[in-house]
Amino acid sequence: MSTSAAATTHDRLHRLADAARVAGIDAVLVAPGPDLAYLVGHSVPSHERLTLLAVPAAEPGDAVMVLPALERGGWEGSTAEIAGIRFVTWLDGEDPYAALLGELGGAEPGTAAVDDHLPFLHAFRLQASRPALRLQPAGELIAELRMRKEPFEIDELASVGAAIDRVHRRIGEWLRAGRTENEVAADIAAALVEEGHRTADFVIVASGPNGASPHHEASDRVILAGDPVVVDIGGPNPAGYNSDSTRTYLVAGGEPDPELARVHELVRTAQRAAVDAVRPGATAESIDRAAREVIERAGYGEYFITRTGHGIGLEVHEHPYIVAGNTRPLEPGMAFSIEPGVYLPGRFGVRIEDIVVVGDNGAKLMNTSPTELVVV
Ligand code: ZN
Ligand code: ZN
Ligand code: ZN
């Protein structure tokens, strides 16, 4: 924890409060999870005991953390403490909702924006404690801040991107005919940590027909010679920023599906078209369109069954979503995946995924491992 982390917290609380005032909100209630981690550099699991950061729109310097007394020790020396956030603890048997409302000020009804990650149980009890309090979702307010990455966040995404690229470049150590998807996935998970991830958050090894299901993870299926294998892997680095990269490999020997090379090249072309379409001012949906058009023109449109991408940062999936209907213009600093795919039921799937950051003149790639069909 450093004074520069505290300065980041101070700046983010002030920007959140500014946005809240513009929206006519009196206080923002931030729950444990990625939003709390974003604002104060640390979070804890959410459970039945109320933990909440309340940020008054009028004076973010008066932000207060309400938490169970037994958890106070975990925040000793934290950025939140250094940044001057007050801690108000409550004991089992006391009413934390009354304590929170007391901190929000008097009996005046007002409007509070509630973090998307607050369990309904807590929102419900808070509302019951003060029926006149108007609650509304805070998700967009906080997403607006998190969407545009600061330079140090882009550095984190680049370094965790390089870490996942090193894992992909080592794929030949583990992926071969005769092994099960689970065996390969276990080795990849270990390599994620070896190469600098805090944990392996997800390891998809989808061989042969399993590749046609975008959410298949790994199974006891034995990988065969000639199988295409979708490998989609990622996790957080020690600072909490996530990687997410997919390559589709071909296992040597055997008779690959006669359509594989053509479909793989098609997905690669679509992926590059979407990357090339990234620039400030282009809409999120236009990036989806750029990839989809390539696949539709080749007659595979009905097999591209997902959106083109998702924002990434402290969460693997966050705003902005690269999907039809999202007319939001891209801005420098936005970070997201570009991951078109073609999924042929009962046969195989192909997906290629890179993380990009919007730069002043176009996409900056956070992943650089080869996108050609690599034979292992
Ligand atoms: Zn201040
Ligand atoms: Zn992925
Ligand atoms: Zn992804």
CSV table of C-alpha atoms and ligand atoms in Angstrom, one decimal:
chain,number,residue,atom,x,y,z
A,1,MET,CA,0.0,0.0,0.0
A,2,SER,CA,1.4,3.4,-0.9
A,3,THR,CA,0.5,7.0,-0.9
A,4,SER,CA,0.1,6.8,-4.7
A,5,ALA,CA,-2.5,4.1,-4.2
A,6,ALA,CA,-4.2,6.4,-1.7
A,7,ALA,CA,-4.1,9.2,-4.2
A,8,THR,CA,-5.8,6.9,-6.8
A,9,THR,CA,-8.5,6.1,-4.2
A,10,HIS,CA,-9.0,9.8,-3.5
A,11,ASP,CA,-9.3,10.6,-7.2
A,12,ARG,CA,-11.7,7.8,-7.9
A,13,LEU,CA,-14.0,8.6,-5.0
A,14,HIS,CA,-14.1,12.2,-6.1
A,15,ARG,CA,-14.9,11.3,-9.7
A,16,LEU,CA,-17.6,8.9,-8.5
A,17,ALA,CA,-19.1,11.6,-6.3
A,18,ASP,CA,-19.1,14.1,-9.2
A,19,ALA,CA,-21.0,11.6,-11.4
A,20,ALA,CA,-23.5,10.9,-8.6
A,21,ARG,CA,-24.2,14.6,-8.1
A,22,VAL,CA,-24.9,15.0,-11.8
A,23,ALA,CA,-27.3,12.0,-11.6
A,24,GLY,CA,-29.1,13.5,-8.6
A,25,ILE,CA,-27.9,10.8,-6.2
A,26,ASP,CA,-27.1,11.7,-2.6
A,27,ALA,CA,-24.9,8.7,-1.8
A,28,VAL,CA,-23.3,5.7,-3.5
A,29,LEU,CA,-23.3,2.4,-1.6
A,30,VAL,CA,-20.4,0.2,-2.7
A,31,ALA,CA,-20.5,-3.5,-1.8
A,32,PRO,CA,-17.6,-6.0,-1.5
A,33,GLY,CA,-16.4,-7.1,-4.9
A,34,PRO,CA,-14.7,-5.6,-7.9
A,35,ASP,CA,-16.2,-2.1,-7.4
A,36,LEU,CA,-14.9,-1.9,-3.9
A,37,ALA,CA,-11.5,-3.2,-5.0
A,38,TYR,CA,-11.5,-0.6,-7.8
A,39,LEU,CA,-12.2,2.2,-5.4
A,40,VAL,CA,-10.1,1.3,-2.4
A,41,GLY,CA,-7.6,-1.3,-3.7
A,42,HIS,CA,-8.9,-4.1,-1.5
A,43,SER,CA,-12.1,-6.2,-1.0
A,44,VAL,CA,-13.4,-8.9,1.2
A,45,PRO,CA,-16.0,-11.6,0.5
A,46,SER,CA,-19.6,-10.5,0.9
A,47,HIS,CA,-21.8,-12.4,3.3
A,48,GLU,CA,-24.7,-12.1,5.7
A,49,ARG,CA,-22.9,-9.6,7.8
A,50,LEU,CA,-23.1,-6.1,6.2
A,51,THR,CA,-20.0,-4.6,4.8
A,52,LEU,CA,-20.4,-1.4,2.7
A,53,LEU,CA,-18.6,1.7,1.6
A,54,ALA,CA,-20.9,4.7,1.6
A,55,VAL,CA,-19.7,7.6,-0.5
A,56,PRO,CA,-21.6,10.9,0.0
A,57,ALA,CA,-22.0,12.7,-3.2
A,58,ALA,CA,-21.6,16.1,-1.5
A,59,GLU,CA,-18.4,15.3,0.2
A,60,PRO,CA,-16.5,12.2,-0.9
A,61,GLY,CA,-13.9,13.0,1.8
A,62,ASP,CA,-16.5,11.8,4.3
A,63,ALA,CA,-16.7,8.3,2.8
A,64,VAL,CA,-17.3,5.7,5.5
A,65,MET,CA,-16.8,2.0,5.6
A,66,VAL,CA,-19.4,0.1,7.7
A,67,LEU,CA,-18.2,-3.3,8.6
A,68,PRO,CA,-18.4,-6.0,11.2
A,69,ALA,CA,-16.0,-5.3,14.1
A,70,LEU,CA,-14.4,-8.8,13.7
A,71,GLU,CA,-13.2,-7.8,10.2
A,72,ARG,CA,-11.6,-4.5,11.1
A,73,GLY,CA,-8.2,-6.1,11.5
A,74,GLY,CA,-8.1,-7.1,7.9
A,75,TRP,CA,-8.1,-3.4,6.9
A,76,GLU,CA,-5.2,-2.4,9.1
A,77,GLY,CA,-2.7,-0.4,7.0
A,78,SER,CA,-5.0,-0.6,3.9
A,79,THR,CA,-5.2,2.0,1.2
A,80,ALA,CA,-8.6,2.8,2.4
A,81,GLU,CA,-7.2,3.7,5.8
A,82,ILE,CA,-4.3,5.7,4.3
A,83,ALA,CA,-6.8,7.6,2.1
A,84,GLY,CA,-8.6,8.7,5.2
A,85,ILE,CA,-11.8,6.7,4.9
A,86,ARG,CA,-13.6,6.4,8.3
A,87,PHE,CA,-14.3,2.9,9.6
A,88,VAL,CA,-17.5,2.3,11.6
A,89,THR,CA,-17.8,-1.1,13.1
A,90,TRP,CA,-20.7,-3.0,14.4
A,91,LEU,CA,-21.0,-6.0,16.7
A,92,ASP,CA,-23.2,-9.1,16.3
A,93,GLY,CA,-26.6,-8.2,17.8
A,94,GLU,CA,-26.4,-4.6,16.7
A,95,ASP,CA,-28.3,-3.1,13.7
A,96,PRO,CA,-25.8,-2.3,10.9
A,97,TYR,CA,-28.5,-0.8,8.7
A,98,ALA,CA,-29.4,1.8,11.4
A,99,ALA,CA,-25.6,2.5,11.8
A,100,LEU,CA,-25.3,3.0,8.0
A,101,LEU,CA,-28.3,5.3,7.8
A,102,GLY,CA,-27.0,7.3,10.7
A,103,GLU,CA,-23.8,7.8,8.8
A,104,LEU,CA,-25.8,8.9,5.7
A,105,GLY,CA,-27.3,11.7,7.8
A,106,GLY,CA,-30.4,12.4,9.8
A,107,ALA,CA,-33.9,11.2,9.0
A,108,GLU,CA,-34.0,13.0,5.6
A,109,PRO,CA,-35.1,10.7,2.8
A,110,GLY,CA,-32.8,10.8,-0.1
A,111,THR,CA,-31.6,8.8,-3.1
A,112,ALA,CA,-28.9,6.2,-2.8
A,113,ALA,CA,-27.3,4.3,-5.6
A,114,VAL,CA,-26.6,0.7,-4.7
A,115,ASP,CA,-23.8,-1.4,-6.2
A,116,ASP,CA,-24.9,-4.2,-8.5
A,117,HIS,CA,-22.9,-6.6,-6.2
A,118,LEU,CA,-24.8,-5.9,-3.0
A,119,PRO,CA,-26.8,-9.0,-2.1
A,120,PHE,CA,-30.6,-8.4,-2.2
A,121,LEU,CA,-30.8,-9.3,1.5
A,122,HIS,CA,-28.9,-6.2,2.5
A,123,ALA,CA,-30.7,-3.9,0.0
A,124,PHE,CA,-34.0,-5.2,1.3
A,125,ARG,CA,-33.2,-4.6,5.0
A,126,LEU,CA,-31.8,-1.2,4.3
A,127,GLN,CA,-35.0,-0.3,2.5
A,128,ALA,CA,-37.1,-1.7,5.4
A,129,SER,CA,-35.1,0.5,7.8
A,130,ARG,CA,-35.9,3.6,5.9
A,131,PRO,CA,-38.9,3.2,3.6
A,132,ALA,CA,-38.6,6.8,2.2
A,133,LEU,CA,-35.0,6.2,1.0
A,134,ARG,CA,-35.0,5.8,-2.8
A,135,LEU,CA,-32.7,3.1,-4.0
A,136,GLN,CA,-31.5,2.8,-7.5
A,137,PRO,CA,-28.7,0.8,-9.3
A,138,ALA,CA,-25.2,2.2,-9.1
A,139,GLY,CA,-23.8,-0.2,-11.7
A,140,GLU,CA,-23.6,2.3,-14.6
A,141,LEU,CA,-22.1,5.1,-12.5
A,142,ILE,CA,-19.2,2.9,-11.4
A,143,ALA,CA,-18.9,1.2,-14.8
A,144,GLU,CA,-18.4,4.6,-16.4
A,145,LEU,CA,-15.3,5.1,-14.3
A,146,ARG,CA,-13.9,1.5,-14.6
A,147,MET,CA,-14.5,1.4,-18.4
A,148,ARG,CA,-11.7,3.8,-19.3
A,149,LYS,CA,-8.4,2.4,-18.0
A,150,GLU,CA,-5.7,4.6,-16.5
A,151,PRO,CA,-2.2,4.2,-17.8
A,152,PHE,CA,-1.1,2.0,-14.9
A,153,GLU,CA,-4.1,-0.3,-15.5
A,154,ILE,CA,-3.1,-0.7,-19.2
A,155,ASP,CA,0.4,-1.7,-18.1
A,156,GLU,CA,-1.2,-4.4,-15.9
A,157,LEU,CA,-3.3,-5.6,-18.8
A,158,ALA,CA,-0.2,-5.7,-21.0
A,159,SER,CA,1.8,-7.6,-18.5
A,160,VAL,CA,-0.9,-10.2,-17.7
A,161,GLY,CA,-1.5,-10.5,-21.5
A,162,ALA,CA,2.2,-11.3,-22.0
A,163,ALA,CA,1.9,-13.9,-19.3
A,164,ILE,CA,-1.0,-15.7,-21.0
A,165,ASP,CA,0.9,-15.5,-24.3
A,166,ARG,CA,3.8,-17.4,-22.7
A,167,VAL,CA,1.3,-20.1,-21.7
A,168,HIS,CA,-0.1,-20.4,-25.2
A,169,ARG,CA,3.5,-20.6,-26.7
A,170,ARG,CA,4.2,-23.6,-24.4
A,171,ILE,CA,1.0,-25.5,-25.4
A,172,GLY,CA,3.0,-28.2,-27.1
A,173,GLU,CA,4.3,-29.3,-23.7
A,174,TRP,CA,0.8,-30.6,-22.7
A,175,LEU,CA,-1.6,-30.8,-25.6
A,176,ARG,CA,-1.3,-34.1,-27.5
A,177,ALA,CA,-3.4,-37.2,-28.6
A,178,GLY,CA,-4.1,-39.8,-26.0
A,179,ARG,CA,-4.4,-37.3,-23.0
A,180,THR,CA,-7.8,-36.2,-21.6
A,181,GLU,CA,-9.0,-32.6,-21.7
A,182,ASN,CA,-8.8,-32.6,-17.9
A,183,GLU,CA,-5.2,-33.7,-17.8
A,184,VAL,CA,-4.2,-31.0,-20.3
A,185,ALA,CA,-6.3,-28.4,-18.4
A,186,ALA,CA,-4.6,-29.3,-15.1
A,187,ASP,CA,-1.1,-28.7,-16.6
A,188,ILE,CA,-2.2,-25.4,-18.2
A,189,ALA,CA,-3.6,-24.2,-14.9
A,190,ALA,CA,-0.3,-24.9,-13.2
A,191,ALA,CA,1.5,-23.0,-16.0
A,192,LEU,CA,-0.8,-20.0,-15.6
A,193,VAL,CA,0.5,-19.6,-12.1
A,194,GLU,CA,4.1,-20.3,-13.1
A,195,GLU,CA,3.9,-17.6,-15.7
A,196,GLY,CA,2.7,-14.9,-13.3
A,197,HIS,CA,-1.0,-15.3,-12.6
A,198,ARG,CA,-2.4,-15.3,-9.0
A,199,THR,CA,-4.7,-18.1,-9.9
A,200,ALA,CA,-6.0,-20.0,-13.0
A,201,ASP,CA,-9.5,-18.5,-13.1
A,202,PHE,CA,-10.7,-20.6,-16.1
A,203,VAL,CA,-9.2,-23.2,-18.4
A,204,ILE,CA,-11.2,-24.3,-21.4
A,205,VAL,CA,-9.9,-27.3,-23.3
A,206,ALA,CA,-12.6,-28.2,-25.8
A,207,SER,CA,-11.5,-30.9,-28.2
A,208,GLY,CA,-13.3,-32.2,-31.3
A,209,PRO,CA,-17.1,-31.9,-31.1
A,210,ASN,CA,-16.8,-30.3,-27.6
A,211,GLY,CA,-15.3,-27.2,-29.3
A,212,ALA,CA,-18.8,-26.5,-30.8
A,213,SER,CA,-20.0,-25.5,-27.3
A,214,PRO,CA,-18.5,-22.1,-26.4
A,215,HIS,CA,-18.9,-22.8,-22.6
A,216,HIS,CA,-17.5,-26.3,-22.6
A,217,GLU,CA,-14.7,-26.3,-20.0
A,218,ALA,CA,-12.8,-29.6,-19.9
A,219,SER,CA,-13.9,-33.3,-19.6
A,220,ASP,CA,-12.6,-36.8,-19.5
A,221,ARG,CA,-12.7,-37.0,-23.3
A,222,VAL,CA,-9.5,-38.4,-24.7
A,223,ILE,CA,-8.0,-36.1,-27.3
A,224,LEU,CA,-7.6,-37.7,-30.7
A,225,ALA,CA,-5.1,-37.1,-33.5
A,226,GLY,CA,-6.6,-34.7,-36.0
A,227,ASP,CA,-8.8,-33.0,-33.4
A,228,PRO,CA,-9.2,-29.2,-33.4
A,229,VAL,CA,-8.9,-28.0,-29.8
A,230,VAL,CA,-10.2,-24.7,-28.5
A,231,VAL,CA,-8.0,-23.5,-25.6
A,232,ASP,CA,-9.5,-20.4,-23.8
A,233,ILE,CA,-7.6,-19.5,-20.7
A,234,GLY,CA,-7.0,-16.7,-18.2
A,235,GLY,CA,-6.9,-15.4,-14.7
A,236,PRO,CA,-5.9,-12.4,-12.5
A,237,ASN,CA,-2.4,-11.2,-11.9
A,238,PRO,CA,-1.3,-10.3,-8.4
A,239,ALA,CA,-2.8,-6.7,-8.9
A,240,GLY,CA,-6.1,-8.3,-9.9
A,241,TYR,CA,-6.1,-7.5,-13.6
A,242,ASN,CA,-7.2,-10.4,-15.8
A,243,SER,CA,-6.0,-12.1,-18.9
A,244,ASP,CA,-8.3,-13.9,-21.4
A,245,SER,CA,-6.9,-15.4,-24.6
A,246,THR,CA,-8.1,-18.2,-27.0
A,247,ARG,CA,-6.3,-20.1,-29.6
A,248,THR,CA,-7.6,-23.0,-31.6
A,249,TYR,CA,-5.0,-25.8,-32.2
A,250,LEU,CA,-4.8,-28.8,-34.4
A,251,VAL,CA,-3.5,-32.1,-32.9
A,252,ALA,CA,-1.0,-33.7,-35.3
A,253,GLY,CA,-1.7,-36.9,-37.2
A,254,GLY,CA,-5.2,-38.3,-38.1
A,255,GLU,CA,-7.6,-36.8,-40.6
A,256,PRO,CA,-8.7,-33.3,-39.6
A,257,ASP,CA,-12.3,-32.2,-40.7
A,258,PRO,CA,-12.0,-31.1,-44.3
A,259,GLU,CA,-13.6,-27.7,-43.4
A,260,LEU,CA,-11.3,-26.9,-40.5
A,261,ALA,CA,-8.5,-25.0,-42.3
A,262,ARG,CA,-11.1,-22.9,-44.2
A,263,VAL,CA,-13.1,-22.1,-41.0
A,264,HIS,CA,-10.0,-21.3,-39.0
A,265,GLU,CA,-8.8,-18.9,-41.7
A,266,LEU,CA,-12.3,-17.3,-41.8
A,267,VAL,CA,-12.4,-16.7,-38.1
A,268,ARG,CA,-8.9,-15.3,-38.2
A,269,THR,CA,-9.9,-12.9,-40.9
A,270,ALA,CA,-13.0,-11.9,-39.0
A,271,GLN,CA,-11.0,-11.4,-35.8
A,272,ARG,CA,-8.5,-9.1,-37.6
A,273,ALA,CA,-11.3,-7.1,-39.3
A,274,ALA,CA,-12.8,-6.4,-35.9
A,275,VAL,CA,-9.3,-5.4,-34.5
A,276,ASP,CA,-8.8,-3.1,-37.5
A,277,ALA,CA,-12.2,-1.5,-36.9
A,278,VAL,CA,-11.3,-0.3,-33.4
A,279,ARG,CA,-10.8,3.4,-33.1
A,280,PRO,CA,-12.1,6.2,-30.8
A,281,GLY,CA,-15.6,7.2,-31.9
A,282,ALA,CA,-16.5,3.8,-33.5
A,283,THR,CA,-19.4,2.3,-31.7
A,284,ALA,CA,-19.1,-1.0,-29.7
A,285,GLU,CA,-21.7,-2.6,-32.0
A,286,SER,CA,-19.7,-1.6,-35.1
A,287,ILE,CA,-16.8,-3.8,-33.9
A,288,ASP,CA,-19.2,-6.7,-33.5
A,289,ARG,CA,-20.6,-5.9,-37.0
A,290,ALA,CA,-17.1,-5.9,-38.5
A,291,ALA,CA,-16.4,-9.5,-37.4
A,292,ARG,CA,-19.9,-10.7,-38.1
A,293,GLU,CA,-20.0,-9.4,-41.7
A,294,VAL,CA,-16.9,-11.5,-42.6
A,295,ILE,CA,-18.4,-14.6,-41.2
A,296,GLU,CA,-21.9,-14.0,-42.6
A,297,ARG,CA,-20.5,-13.3,-46.1
A,298,ALA,CA,-18.8,-16.7,-46.1
A,299,GLY,CA,-22.2,-18.3,-45.2
A,300,TYR,CA,-21.4,-19.2,-41.6
A,301,GLY,CA,-23.4,-16.5,-39.9
A,302,GLU,CA,-25.8,-18.8,-38.1
A,303,TYR,CA,-22.8,-20.6,-36.5
A,304,PHE,CA,-21.4,-17.4,-34.8
A,305,ILE,CA,-23.6,-17.7,-31.8
A,306,THR,CA,-21.9,-15.3,-29.4
A,307,ARG,CA,-21.3,-11.5,-29.1
A,308,THR,CA,-17.9,-10.5,-30.3
A,309,GLY,CA,-16.4,-9.4,-27.0
A,310,HIS,CA,-16.6,-8.1,-23.5
A,311,GLY,CA,-14.7,-5.5,-21.4
A,312,ILE,CA,-12.0,-6.7,-19.1
A,313,GLY,CA,-10.1,-5.4,-16.1
A,314,LEU,CA,-10.6,-6.3,-12.5
A,315,GLU,CA,-13.3,-8.6,-13.8
A,316,VAL,CA,-13.0,-11.0,-16.7
A,317,HIS,CA,-16.4,-9.8,-18.1
A,318,GLU,CA,-17.2,-6.1,-17.6
A,319,HIS,CA,-18.3,-3.1,-19.6
A,320,PRO,CA,-18.1,-2.3,-22.5
A,321,TYR,CA,-19.8,-5.3,-24.2
A,322,ILE,CA,-19.1,-5.6,-27.9
A,323,VAL,CA,-22.5,-6.6,-29.0
A,324,ALA,CA,-25.3,-5.6,-31.4
A,325,GLY,CA,-27.4,-2.8,-29.8
A,326,ASN,CA,-24.5,-1.2,-27.8
A,327,THR,CA,-24.2,2.1,-29.6
A,328,ARG,CA,-21.7,3.5,-27.1
A,329,PRO,CA,-18.8,5.1,-28.9
A,330,LEU,CA,-15.4,3.7,-28.0
A,331,GLU,CA,-12.9,6.0,-26.1
A,332,PRO,CA,-9.2,5.8,-25.6
A,333,GLY,CA,-8.4,3.5,-22.6
A,334,MET,CA,-11.3,1.1,-23.1
A,335,ALA,CA,-10.2,-2.5,-22.9
A,336,PHE,CA,-12.1,-5.5,-24.3
A,337,SER,CA,-11.8,-8.9,-25.9
A,338,ILE,CA,-12.3,-9.6,-29.6
A,339,GLU,CA,-13.3,-13.2,-29.9
A,340,PRO,CA,-15.4,-14.2,-32.9
A,341,GLY,CA,-16.0,-17.9,-33.4
A,342,VAL,CA,-17.7,-20.5,-35.6
A,343,TYR,CA,-19.4,-23.4,-33.8
A,344,LEU,CA,-20.4,-26.4,-35.9
A,345,PRO,CA,-22.6,-28.7,-33.8
A,346,GLY,CA,-21.4,-32.3,-33.5
A,347,ARG,CA,-18.2,-31.4,-35.4
A,348,PHE,CA,-15.8,-28.7,-34.0
A,349,GLY,CA,-15.5,-25.1,-33.1
A,350,VAL,CA,-13.0,-22.4,-33.8
A,351,ARG,CA,-12.5,-19.2,-31.6
A,352,ILE,CA,-9.6,-16.7,-31.7
A,353,GLU,CA,-9.5,-14.2,-28.9
A,354,ASP,CA,-7.2,-11.2,-28.1
A,355,ILE,CA,-7.6,-8.4,-25.6
A,356,VAL,CA,-7.2,-4.9,-27.1
A,357,VAL,CA,-7.1,-1.4,-25.6
A,358,VAL,CA,-8.4,1.5,-27.6
A,359,GLY,CA,-5.5,3.9,-28.5
A,360,ASP,CA,-5.7,7.3,-30.1
A,361,ASN,CA,-5.3,5.8,-33.6
A,362,GLY,CA,-6.6,2.3,-33.2
A,363,ALA,CA,-6.3,-1.0,-31.2
A,364,LYS,CA,-3.3,-1.7,-29.1
A,365,LEU,CA,-3.0,-5.5,-28.8
A,366,MET,CA,-2.4,-7.0,-25.4
A,367,ASN,CA,-1.8,-10.5,-26.9
A,368,THR,CA,0.7,-11.4,-29.5
A,369,SER,CA,0.9,-15.2,-29.7
A,370,PRO,CA,0.4,-16.4,-33.3
A,371,THR,CA,-3.1,-16.7,-34.6
A,372,GLU,CA,-2.4,-19.1,-37.4
A,373,LEU,CA,-3.6,-22.7,-37.0
A,374,VAL,CA,-0.8,-24.1,-35.0
A,375,VAL,CA,-0.3,-27.9,-35.3
A,376,VAL,CA,0.8,-29.5,-32.0
B,1,ZN,ZN,-11.1,15.1,-0.9
B,2,ZN,ZN,-11.8,-16.3,-23.3
B,3,ZN,ZN,-13.4,-13.6,-23.3
